[in-house]
Short mmCIF file of C-alpha atoms and ligand atoms in Angstrom, two decimals:
data_model
loop_
_atom_site.label_atom_id
_atom_site.label_comp_id
_atom_site.label_asym_id
_atom_site.label_seq_id
_atom_site.Cartn_x
_atom_site.Cartn_y
_atom_site.Cartn_z
CA MET A 1 -4.13 37.92 9.77
CA GLY A 2 -3.80 36.69 13.33
CA SER A 3 -2.91 33.16 13.70
CA LEU A 4 -6.24 32.34 15.70
CA MET A 5 -8.28 34.00 13.10
CA LYS A 6 -6.39 32.01 10.33
CA THR A 7 -7.16 28.76 12.22
CA VAL A 8 -10.77 29.73 12.49
CA VAL A 9 -11.02 30.63 8.69
CA LEU A 10 -9.12 27.44 7.77
CA LEU A 11 -11.58 25.43 10.06
CA CYS A 12 -14.48 27.18 8.35
CA VAL A 13 -13.13 25.98 4.97
CA THR A 14 -12.74 22.49 6.13
CA SER A 15 -16.00 22.22 7.91
CA SER A 16 -19.16 24.22 8.19
CA VAL A 17 -20.06 22.58 11.29
CA LEU A 18 -16.99 23.62 13.18
CA CYS A 19 -17.51 26.96 11.84
CA THR A 20 -21.16 27.63 12.98
CA PRO A 21 -20.29 29.14 16.41
CA PHE A 22 -18.33 31.98 14.64
CA ILE A 23 -20.79 33.01 12.20
CA ASN A 24 -22.69 36.07 13.41
CA LYS A 25 -26.25 35.03 13.89
CA LEU A 26 -29.16 37.16 13.01
CA GLN A 27 -31.26 38.59 15.88
CA PRO A 28 -34.57 36.77 16.37
CA GLY A 29 -37.17 38.25 14.12
CA GLN A 30 -34.49 39.48 11.82
CA GLU A 31 -34.54 36.83 9.19
CA TRP A 32 -34.17 38.41 5.82
CA PRO A 33 -37.19 38.16 3.70
CA THR A 34 -36.83 35.59 0.98
CA ARG A 35 -38.58 35.25 -2.10
CA SER A 36 -41.34 32.58 -2.10
CA SER A 37 -44.12 33.04 -4.52
CA VAL A 38 -43.01 36.37 -5.66
CA LYS A 39 -42.27 36.10 -9.27
CA GLN A 40 -38.86 37.34 -10.10
CA PRO A 41 -38.16 39.39 -13.50
CA TYR A 42 -35.19 37.11 -14.01
CA HIS A 43 -33.53 37.01 -17.53
CA GLN A 44 -32.32 33.80 -19.13
CA LEU A 45 -28.82 33.51 -19.15
CA ASP A 46 -27.28 34.12 -22.70
CA GLU A 47 -25.36 31.07 -23.45
CA THR A 48 -24.15 31.93 -26.75
CA GLU A 49 -20.46 32.45 -27.11
CA ASN A 50 -19.42 35.71 -28.65
CA GLY A 51 -15.69 35.93 -29.47
CA THR A 52 -15.57 39.66 -30.05
CA ILE A 53 -12.54 40.97 -28.14
CA SER A 54 -12.49 44.76 -27.85
CA ASP A 55 -9.34 46.01 -30.03
CA THR A 56 -9.47 48.98 -27.81
CA VAL A 57 -8.34 47.03 -24.66
CA ALA A 58 -4.58 47.16 -24.43
CA THR A 59 -4.35 44.42 -21.91
CA GLU A 60 -5.68 41.72 -24.40
CA VAL A 61 -3.05 39.24 -24.92
CA ALA A 62 -3.99 36.37 -27.01
CA ALA A 63 -1.62 34.09 -25.41
CA ASN A 64 -3.89 30.93 -24.56
CA GLU A 65 -5.81 29.93 -27.65
CA GLU A 66 -7.27 26.90 -25.61
CA LYS A 67 -9.45 27.27 -22.78
CA ALA A 68 -7.42 26.28 -19.77
CA PRO A 69 -8.99 23.68 -17.38
CA GLU A 70 -10.48 25.00 -14.21
CA ASN A 71 -8.78 24.17 -10.96
CA ASN A 72 -11.69 23.57 -8.50
CA LYS A 73 -9.79 23.23 -5.24
CA PRO A 74 -10.59 26.32 -3.09
CA LYS A 75 -8.27 26.81 -0.28
CA ILE A 76 -7.13 29.95 1.55
CA LYS A 77 -3.43 30.59 0.65
CA GLU A 78 -0.78 30.87 3.28
CA ASP A 79 0.73 34.24 4.02
CA ASP A 80 4.22 33.57 2.78
CA VAL A 81 3.49 34.37 -0.81
CA GLU A 82 6.12 36.47 -2.67
CA ARG A 83 5.29 40.12 -3.03
CA ILE A 84 5.62 41.66 -6.43
CA ASP A 85 7.92 44.53 -6.65
CA TYR A 86 6.96 47.50 -9.00
CA SER A 87 10.28 49.43 -8.33
CA GLY A 88 11.05 51.59 -11.39
CA ALA A 89 7.67 50.74 -13.10
CA GLN A 90 5.87 53.99 -14.30
CA VAL A 91 2.40 54.97 -15.28
CA TRP A 92 1.88 57.17 -18.30
CA LYS A 93 -1.10 58.94 -19.50
CA VAL A 94 -1.14 58.38 -23.33
CA SER A 95 -3.06 60.51 -25.70
CA THR A 96 -5.40 58.37 -28.00
CA LYS A 97 -6.27 61.34 -30.23
CA LYS A 98 -4.15 59.87 -33.12
CA SER A 99 -5.84 57.28 -34.91
CA ASN A 100 -2.97 54.66 -34.62
CA ALA A 101 -2.64 54.97 -30.97
CA HIS A 102 -4.95 52.18 -29.94
CA ARG A 103 -3.22 49.82 -32.29
CA VAL A 104 0.26 50.77 -30.98
CA ILE A 105 -0.73 50.32 -27.31
CA SER A 106 -2.47 47.07 -28.15
CA GLN A 107 0.96 45.96 -29.81
CA LEU A 108 2.97 46.98 -26.83
CA ALA A 109 0.55 45.15 -24.57
CA SER A 110 0.82 41.99 -26.60
CA GLU A 111 4.67 42.11 -26.35
CA LYS A 112 4.04 42.37 -22.52
CA LEU A 113 5.79 45.64 -22.35
CA ILE A 114 2.99 47.41 -20.79
CA ALA A 115 -0.47 46.90 -19.08
CA SER A 116 -3.50 49.09 -19.38
CA TRP A 117 -4.99 50.77 -16.34
CA GLY A 118 -8.08 52.12 -18.20
CA GLY A 119 -8.85 54.92 -20.28
CA ASN A 120 -11.74 57.00 -22.20
CA HIS A 121 -11.87 58.47 -25.63
CA THR A 122 -9.02 60.84 -25.30
CA SER A 123 -6.32 59.05 -23.35
CA ILE A 124 -5.45 55.72 -21.90
CA ASP A 125 -3.33 55.12 -18.79
CA ILE A 126 -0.53 52.49 -19.01
CA LEU A 127 1.75 50.78 -16.65
CA VAL A 128 5.30 50.58 -18.26
CA LYS A 129 7.60 48.06 -17.00
CA PRO A 130 11.11 48.99 -16.02
CA LYS A 131 12.85 47.25 -18.60
CA ALA A 132 10.48 48.35 -21.31
CA LEU A 133 10.91 52.25 -20.54
CA GLU A 134 13.52 52.82 -23.35
CA ASN A 135 11.61 50.64 -25.77
CA VAL A 136 8.12 52.20 -25.23
CA THR A 137 9.41 55.72 -25.24
CA ALA A 138 11.04 55.34 -28.65
CA THR A 139 7.91 53.57 -29.96
CA LEU A 140 5.64 56.41 -28.92
CA LYS A 141 8.02 59.13 -30.09
CA ASN A 142 8.50 57.52 -33.45
CA LYS A 143 4.74 57.22 -33.85
CA GLU A 144 4.38 60.66 -32.57
CA ILE A 145 1.92 59.71 -29.96
CA ALA A 146 1.85 62.27 -27.15
CA TYR A 147 2.18 60.95 -23.47
CA TYR A 148 3.35 62.12 -19.89
CA VAL A 149 4.48 60.34 -16.89
CA MET A 150 1.88 60.41 -14.10
CA ILE A 151 3.83 58.14 -11.62
CA GLU A 152 7.68 58.02 -11.86
CA ASP A 153 8.26 55.13 -9.55
CA LEU A 154 5.09 52.97 -8.91
CA GLN A 155 6.54 51.02 -5.97
CA GLN A 156 7.42 54.28 -4.13
CA ARG A 157 3.87 55.20 -4.45
CA ILE A 158 2.78 51.79 -3.14
CA ASP A 159 5.12 52.16 -0.04
CA GLU A 160 3.62 55.45 0.80
CA GLU A 161 -0.04 54.68 0.03
CA ASN A 162 -0.85 53.11 3.33
CA PRO A 163 1.11 54.28 6.38
CA PRO A 164 0.53 52.95 9.79
CA LEU A 165 -1.89 54.69 12.12
CA ASP A 166 -0.43 57.06 14.46
CA GLU A 167 -0.61 56.52 18.17
CA ASN A 168 -3.82 58.48 18.85
CA GLU A 169 -5.68 56.44 16.25
CA LEU A 170 -4.33 53.07 17.68
CA GLU A 171 -5.51 54.13 21.17
CA LEU A 172 -9.04 54.93 19.70
CA GLN A 173 -8.98 51.80 17.82
CA ASP A 174 -8.53 49.80 21.19
CA ARG A 175 -11.46 51.50 22.85
CA ARG A 176 -13.93 51.29 19.75
CA GLY A 177 -14.66 47.58 19.71
CA HIS A 178 -13.76 47.22 16.16
CA ARG A 179 -10.45 47.98 14.35
CA MET A 180 -11.96 49.93 11.15
CA THR A 181 -10.78 53.53 10.51
CA TRP A 182 -11.17 55.55 7.36
CA LYS A 183 -7.47 56.66 7.78
CA GLN A 184 -5.92 53.48 6.45
CA TYR A 185 -6.84 50.58 4.07
CA HIS A 186 -7.82 47.80 6.28
CA ARG A 187 -7.49 43.94 5.77
CA LEU A 188 -10.66 41.89 5.25
CA GLU A 189 -10.47 40.65 8.82
CA ASP A 190 -10.92 44.22 10.13
CA ILE A 191 -13.67 45.10 7.58
CA HIS A 192 -15.55 41.92 8.46
CA GLY A 193 -14.93 42.48 12.24
CA PHE A 194 -16.50 46.06 11.76
CA LEU A 195 -19.67 44.58 10.20
CA ASP A 196 -20.04 41.92 12.92
CA TYR A 197 -19.46 44.57 15.57
CA LEU A 198 -22.20 46.73 14.20
CA ALA A 199 -24.74 43.84 14.01
CA LYS A 200 -23.86 43.06 17.55
CA THR A 201 -24.02 46.75 18.88
CA TYR A 202 -27.31 47.79 16.96
CA PRO A 203 -29.20 44.57 16.65
CA SER A 204 -32.65 46.30 16.13
CA ILE A 205 -31.39 48.01 12.80
CA VAL A 206 -28.30 46.23 11.84
CA SER A 207 -27.70 42.55 10.61
CA VAL A 208 -25.06 40.71 8.80
CA ASN A 209 -25.62 37.61 6.61
CA SER A 210 -23.04 35.69 4.56
CA ILE A 211 -24.60 35.16 1.01
CA GLY A 212 -21.88 32.83 -0.06
CA LYS A 213 -18.24 31.89 -0.20
CA SER A 214 -15.50 33.09 -2.39
CA PHE A 215 -13.18 30.67 -4.40
CA GLU A 216 -10.87 30.38 -1.54
CA GLY A 217 -13.68 29.96 0.99
CA ARG A 218 -13.96 33.54 2.47
CA ASP A 219 -17.48 34.77 3.48
CA LEU A 220 -19.28 37.34 1.34
CA LYS A 221 -20.80 39.43 4.05
CA VAL A 222 -23.85 41.60 3.40
CA LEU A 223 -24.74 43.98 6.06
CA ARG A 224 -28.36 45.41 6.13
CA ILE A 225 -29.47 48.49 7.74
CA SER A 226 -33.24 48.61 8.25
CA ASP A 227 -35.91 49.67 10.74
CA GLY A 228 -38.16 47.22 9.16
CA LYS A 229 -40.89 49.54 7.92
CA LYS A 230 -43.16 47.95 5.28
CA THR A 231 -42.98 50.92 3.19
CA ASN A 232 -39.19 51.17 2.82
CA LYS A 233 -37.54 51.15 -0.54
CA ALA A 234 -34.51 48.79 -0.96
CA VAL A 235 -31.01 49.88 -2.12
CA PHE A 236 -28.04 47.42 -2.77
CA ILE A 237 -24.61 48.85 -2.73
CA ASP A 238 -21.48 46.91 -3.52
CA GLY A 239 -17.64 47.42 -3.52
CA GLY A 240 -14.37 45.63 -4.25
CA ILE A 241 -15.39 43.66 -7.39
CA HIS A 242 -11.86 44.63 -8.48
CA ALA A 243 -9.23 43.75 -6.06
CA ARG A 244 -6.94 46.58 -6.53
CA GLU A 245 -9.40 49.45 -6.10
CA TRP A 246 -8.98 49.80 -2.43
CA ILE A 247 -10.70 53.11 -2.23
CA SER A 248 -14.11 51.28 -2.90
CA PRO A 249 -14.54 49.09 0.10
CA ALA A 250 -13.19 52.03 2.07
CA VAL A 251 -15.88 54.29 0.86
CA VAL A 252 -18.67 51.60 1.13
CA THR A 253 -17.77 51.13 4.84
CA TYR A 254 -17.83 54.71 5.41
CA PHE A 255 -21.38 54.80 4.27
CA ILE A 256 -22.08 52.00 6.57
CA ASN A 257 -20.53 53.54 9.61
CA GLN A 258 -22.38 56.89 8.88
CA PHE A 259 -25.82 55.29 8.55
CA ALA A 260 -25.50 52.63 11.46
CA GLU A 261 -23.82 54.82 14.03
CA ASN A 262 -26.16 57.70 13.38
CA PHE A 263 -29.37 55.90 12.34
CA ASP A 264 -31.44 57.75 15.06
CA VAL A 265 -30.57 61.21 13.86
CA GLU A 266 -30.28 60.53 10.27
CA SER A 267 -32.60 62.05 7.78
CA ASP A 268 -35.88 60.33 6.84
CA ASP A 269 -34.61 59.79 3.26
CA ILE A 270 -31.96 57.43 4.75
CA ARG A 271 -34.29 55.98 7.30
CA ASN A 272 -36.84 55.06 4.83
CA ILE A 273 -34.67 52.73 2.83
CA ASP A 274 -33.60 49.21 3.60
CA TRP A 275 -29.76 49.38 2.84
CA TYR A 276 -27.82 46.32 1.59
CA PHE A 277 -24.14 46.55 1.53
CA LEU A 278 -21.48 44.07 0.12
CA PRO A 279 -18.28 46.10 0.70
CA VAL A 280 -15.98 43.39 -0.60
CA VAL A 281 -17.23 41.29 -3.45
CA ASN A 282 -13.84 39.88 -4.17
CA PRO A 283 -12.25 39.07 -0.80
CA ASP A 284 -9.71 36.62 -2.33
CA GLY A 285 -8.33 39.21 -4.74
CA TYR A 286 -8.55 42.09 -1.99
CA GLU A 287 -6.44 39.86 0.37
CA TYR A 288 -4.13 39.08 -2.57
CA THR A 289 -3.39 42.89 -3.19
CA HIS A 290 -2.47 43.31 0.44
CA LYS A 291 -0.10 40.16 0.44
CA SER A 292 1.33 39.70 -2.85
CA ASP A 293 0.40 41.81 -5.83
CA ARG A 294 -0.93 45.28 -5.17
CA LEU A 295 -2.24 45.75 -8.63
CA TRP A 296 -4.20 42.37 -8.87
CA ARG A 297 -7.66 42.92 -10.48
CA LYS A 298 -9.49 39.59 -10.80
CA ASN A 299 -10.69 36.95 -8.53
CA ARG A 300 -8.36 33.96 -7.59
CA LYS A 301 -10.04 31.05 -9.12
CA GLY A 302 -7.39 29.01 -10.94
CA TYR A 303 -7.73 28.80 -14.76
CA GLY A 304 -4.75 26.43 -15.70
CA GLY A 305 -1.53 28.51 -16.14
CA CYS A 306 -3.40 31.82 -15.11
CA ALA A 307 -5.48 32.75 -12.12
CA GLY A 308 -8.69 34.70 -12.03
CA ALA A 309 -11.79 35.95 -14.02
CA ASP A 310 -12.84 39.54 -14.01
CA LEU A 311 -15.87 39.47 -12.00
CA ASN A 312 -17.05 42.43 -13.81
CA ARG A 313 -17.24 40.45 -17.10
CA ASN A 314 -18.88 37.37 -15.62
CA PHE A 315 -22.46 38.55 -14.97
CA GLY A 316 -24.96 36.82 -16.95
CA TYR A 317 -26.56 39.50 -19.10
CA GLN A 318 -24.95 39.70 -22.47
CA TRP A 319 -22.19 37.81 -21.20
CA GLY A 320 -19.27 37.24 -23.53
CA GLY A 321 -19.90 40.40 -25.71
CA LYS A 322 -17.65 43.36 -26.37
CA GLY A 323 -14.68 44.31 -24.20
CA ALA A 324 -14.46 40.94 -22.37
CA SER A 325 -11.79 38.27 -23.18
CA ARG A 326 -12.10 34.57 -23.64
CA TYR A 327 -8.48 34.16 -22.52
CA PRO A 328 -7.77 33.27 -18.90
CA CYS A 329 -4.51 35.15 -18.87
CA SER A 330 -6.27 38.46 -19.77
CA GLU A 331 -7.03 41.09 -17.17
CA ILE A 332 -10.42 41.04 -18.54
CA TYR A 333 -11.25 37.27 -18.87
CA ARG A 334 -14.91 36.75 -18.73
CA GLY A 335 -14.87 33.34 -16.90
CA SER A 336 -15.91 30.01 -18.39
CA GLY A 337 -19.44 30.99 -18.59
CA PRO A 338 -22.05 33.39 -17.14
CA PHE A 339 -21.71 33.34 -13.40
CA SER A 340 -19.05 30.84 -13.46
CA GLU A 341 -17.49 32.49 -10.58
CA PRO A 342 -18.53 31.77 -7.00
CA GLU A 343 -18.71 35.53 -6.07
CA SER A 344 -20.77 36.75 -8.99
CA LYS A 345 -22.94 33.61 -8.61
CA ALA A 346 -23.55 34.35 -4.86
CA ILE A 347 -24.80 37.78 -5.78
CA ALA A 348 -27.11 36.47 -8.40
CA GLN A 349 -28.46 33.83 -6.06
CA PHE A 350 -29.17 36.52 -3.41
CA PHE A 351 -31.14 38.59 -5.92
CA LYS A 352 -33.01 35.69 -7.02
CA ASN A 353 -34.00 34.58 -3.49
CA THR A 354 -34.64 37.88 -1.67
CA ALA A 355 -37.90 39.37 -1.49
CA ALA A 356 -36.38 42.90 -1.28
CA GLU A 357 -37.47 44.96 -4.40
CA PHE A 358 -34.54 47.04 -5.09
CA SER A 359 -34.94 50.51 -6.59
CA ALA A 360 -31.27 51.09 -6.91
CA TYR A 361 -28.05 49.14 -7.46
CA LEU A 362 -24.74 50.99 -7.04
CA THR A 363 -21.39 49.44 -7.50
CA TYR A 364 -18.30 51.30 -6.43
CA HIS A 365 -15.10 51.03 -8.54
CA SER A 366 -12.04 53.19 -9.15
CA TYR A 367 -10.87 55.34 -10.86
CA GLY A 368 -11.66 57.96 -13.26
CA GLN A 369 -14.48 59.88 -11.62
CA TYR A 370 -17.45 58.78 -13.52
CA LEU A 371 -21.11 58.20 -12.66
CA LEU A 372 -22.08 55.56 -15.36
CA TYR A 373 -25.43 54.13 -16.14
CA PRO A 374 -26.16 51.14 -18.49
CA TRP A 375 -25.82 49.85 -21.04
CA GLY A 376 -22.11 48.78 -20.72
CA TYR A 377 -22.34 45.90 -23.32
CA ASP A 378 -22.93 48.09 -26.32
CA ASN A 379 -23.72 51.52 -27.45
CA ALA A 380 -27.36 51.24 -26.60
CA LEU A 381 -29.35 53.06 -23.76
CA PRO A 382 -32.05 51.84 -21.63
CA PRO A 383 -35.64 53.51 -22.12
CA ASP A 384 -35.21 55.53 -18.93
CA HIS A 385 -31.71 56.91 -19.73
CA LYS A 386 -32.77 60.42 -19.49
CA ASN A 387 -33.87 59.93 -15.84
CA LEU A 388 -30.70 58.10 -15.01
CA GLU A 389 -28.72 61.09 -16.63
CA THR A 390 -30.83 63.59 -14.64
CA VAL A 391 -30.33 61.92 -11.26
CA GLY A 392 -26.74 61.18 -12.04
CA ASN A 393 -26.04 65.04 -12.72
CA LEU A 394 -27.72 65.69 -9.56
CA MET A 395 -25.46 63.33 -7.66
CA ALA A 396 -22.41 64.76 -9.53
CA GLN A 397 -23.50 68.38 -8.57
CA ALA A 398 -23.61 67.27 -4.90
CA ILE A 399 -20.24 65.59 -4.97
CA LYS A 400 -18.68 68.84 -6.44
CA LYS A 401 -20.37 71.00 -4.06
CA THR A 402 -19.19 68.95 -1.12
CA GLY A 403 -15.61 68.05 -2.10
CA GLY A 404 -14.93 69.75 -5.37
CA SER A 405 -14.28 66.71 -7.40
CA GLU A 406 -15.79 66.65 -10.93
CA TYR A 407 -17.68 63.45 -11.90
CA LYS A 408 -18.64 62.86 -15.49
CA VAL A 409 -21.97 61.42 -16.13
CA GLY A 410 -23.09 59.03 -19.02
CA SER A 411 -23.55 55.53 -20.14
CA SER A 412 -20.60 53.47 -19.56
CA SER A 413 -20.42 52.25 -23.30
CA GLY A 414 -20.75 55.92 -24.39
CA LEU A 415 -18.48 57.59 -21.86
CA LEU A 416 -15.86 54.83 -21.92
CA TYR A 417 -16.04 51.75 -24.02
CA PRO A 418 -18.39 48.75 -24.38
CA ALA A 419 -17.82 45.89 -21.66
CA ALA A 420 -20.09 43.12 -21.50
CA GLY A 421 -20.80 41.05 -18.48
CA GLY A 422 -20.85 43.82 -15.91
CA SER A 423 -22.79 43.72 -12.77
CA ASP A 424 -24.52 47.01 -13.64
CA ASP A 425 -26.05 45.89 -16.80
CA TRP A 426 -27.26 42.44 -15.12
CA ALA A 427 -28.85 44.59 -12.35
CA LYS A 428 -30.57 46.87 -14.84
CA SER A 429 -31.84 43.66 -16.71
CA LEU A 430 -33.65 42.81 -13.37
CA ASN A 431 -35.48 46.02 -13.85
CA ILE A 432 -33.72 47.86 -11.08
CA LYS A 433 -34.19 51.44 -12.03
CA TYR A 434 -31.37 53.42 -10.63
CA THR A 435 -28.33 51.28 -11.72
CA TYR A 436 -24.94 52.99 -11.49
CA THR A 437 -21.23 52.05 -11.69
CA ILE A 438 -19.38 54.86 -9.90
CA GLU A 439 -15.59 55.30 -10.61
CA LEU A 440 -14.36 56.93 -7.66
CA SER A 441 -11.24 59.21 -7.48
CA ASP A 442 -8.77 60.17 -8.73
CA THR A 443 -8.30 60.87 -12.68
CA GLY A 444 -4.80 59.15 -12.85
CA ARG A 445 -2.43 61.22 -10.53
CA TYR A 446 -2.45 58.25 -8.19
CA GLY A 447 -4.74 55.96 -10.12
CA PHE A 448 -5.41 52.73 -8.14
CA VAL A 449 -2.71 53.64 -5.67
CA LEU A 450 -4.62 56.59 -3.97
CA PRO A 451 -3.10 57.52 -0.62
CA ALA A 452 -5.20 56.67 2.32
CA SER A 453 -5.37 60.24 3.34
CA TYR A 454 -7.79 60.46 0.41
CA ILE A 455 -10.34 58.06 1.97
CA GLU A 456 -12.25 60.52 4.06
CA PRO A 457 -12.71 63.36 1.49
CA VAL A 458 -13.69 60.83 -1.33
CA ALA A 459 -16.34 59.11 0.96
CA ARG A 460 -17.51 62.31 2.15
CA GLU A 461 -18.36 63.87 -1.14
CA ASN A 462 -19.90 60.48 -2.24
CA LEU A 463 -22.00 60.24 0.70
CA ALA A 464 -23.37 63.61 -0.51
CA GLY A 465 -24.12 61.83 -3.84
CA LEU A 466 -25.80 59.08 -2.26
CA ARG A 467 -28.10 61.30 -0.09
CA VAL A 468 -29.24 62.76 -3.48
CA LEU A 469 -30.21 59.32 -4.63
CA ALA A 470 -31.94 58.49 -1.46
CA SER A 471 -33.88 61.73 -1.55
CA GLN A 472 -34.94 60.89 -5.20
CA LEU A 473 -36.14 57.46 -4.08
CA ASN A 474 -38.21 58.96 -1.42
CA LYS A 475 -39.92 61.17 -3.93
CA GLU A 476 -41.02 58.28 -6.10
ZN1 ZN B 501 -13.27 48.16 -11.22
#
């Protein structure tokens, strides 16, 4: 972050008055419609505590029995934080076909020898710490649990993931009026600069609004693309709920670029929709992955000895159920209550206040290549699950036809494991019909550390999937 920008951001944190001139204003007549007398099908928040912790989640560490006090002092951290070095750490794919596998993995995780990167019904990917390699190898061999090494040296992959732009690209960058490319993973400043650039360049169709602030005071910028037709459907798309899933904001901004820059020549399916994009739900975590810990997942709100809640366990539908943790040190910490985190709360408030009636909610994550529909909180299906399955399959076919990647389609609890408090379940609880969590590439070769050269192919094939959904919405 440049020093001027840093000063501006810090000023914004200190005083909203000082900040006002820097906030991108909406064009006259472009006020986003807010809900007034329209009744919202808004569910009561489930306040009951449910202590069930999924025994399948290897990251669960029952270290903090007591709920840690919240540290409510938002402040953007300085850049001189220490960078975590993953030299010698490996990522393994471990078969879970043997009945004891989950128990063994949970045990290794509780001893802090490994961390889970996620899995499905046949395998789980684990990060093995360098000092634990011998121990974990011996344990798995002893228990006859099969595994293979996906990443030999994690730090090497991190170092190679995001190379600098070549000279041609740098020159183009100077001429374009924004710094965003899809050949590199960009910092938040570039992403937000790109959104503001589009609003300034295409004021008749593009507008940007901050729907709230992150814990550390960063804007949660939503970009809308709309030609204002009364008959338009509305779609909400977000990315970057989990900080380390860099491919997600990259793909969401690719969609934005495609629709905004080519709106005049876009298909009617695209032009008949009001598009709302929130490319970085978790800006504090995102910046933290760039500056300090490449593999950070949660937001950055302080909870005593451990930082961060898992925003995708913090949404207020069936909050606190299976696959979410009550312990702040856990990677899947649910937060101190439903919508306790400023980032998830801002989204809930936005949906509560907007007059837009969303027909679809898509949330992009990585990795695994899945198109998941509700429910996530338990092995249950919504009444329209067949419809969600059919459209999901059509999207998956379009993805495969365009780029060759195979995406599995199913309910999140069924295809993966139950995880309560996800944004998708909450969106579905608002009666948003086409609600999907999309787990982007890959299936584990690079995992979260997907090289930047994959951004364009992954985005292109997923744009094809999104077009299928747009076409479906236009038929209804
Ligand atoms: Zn995720």
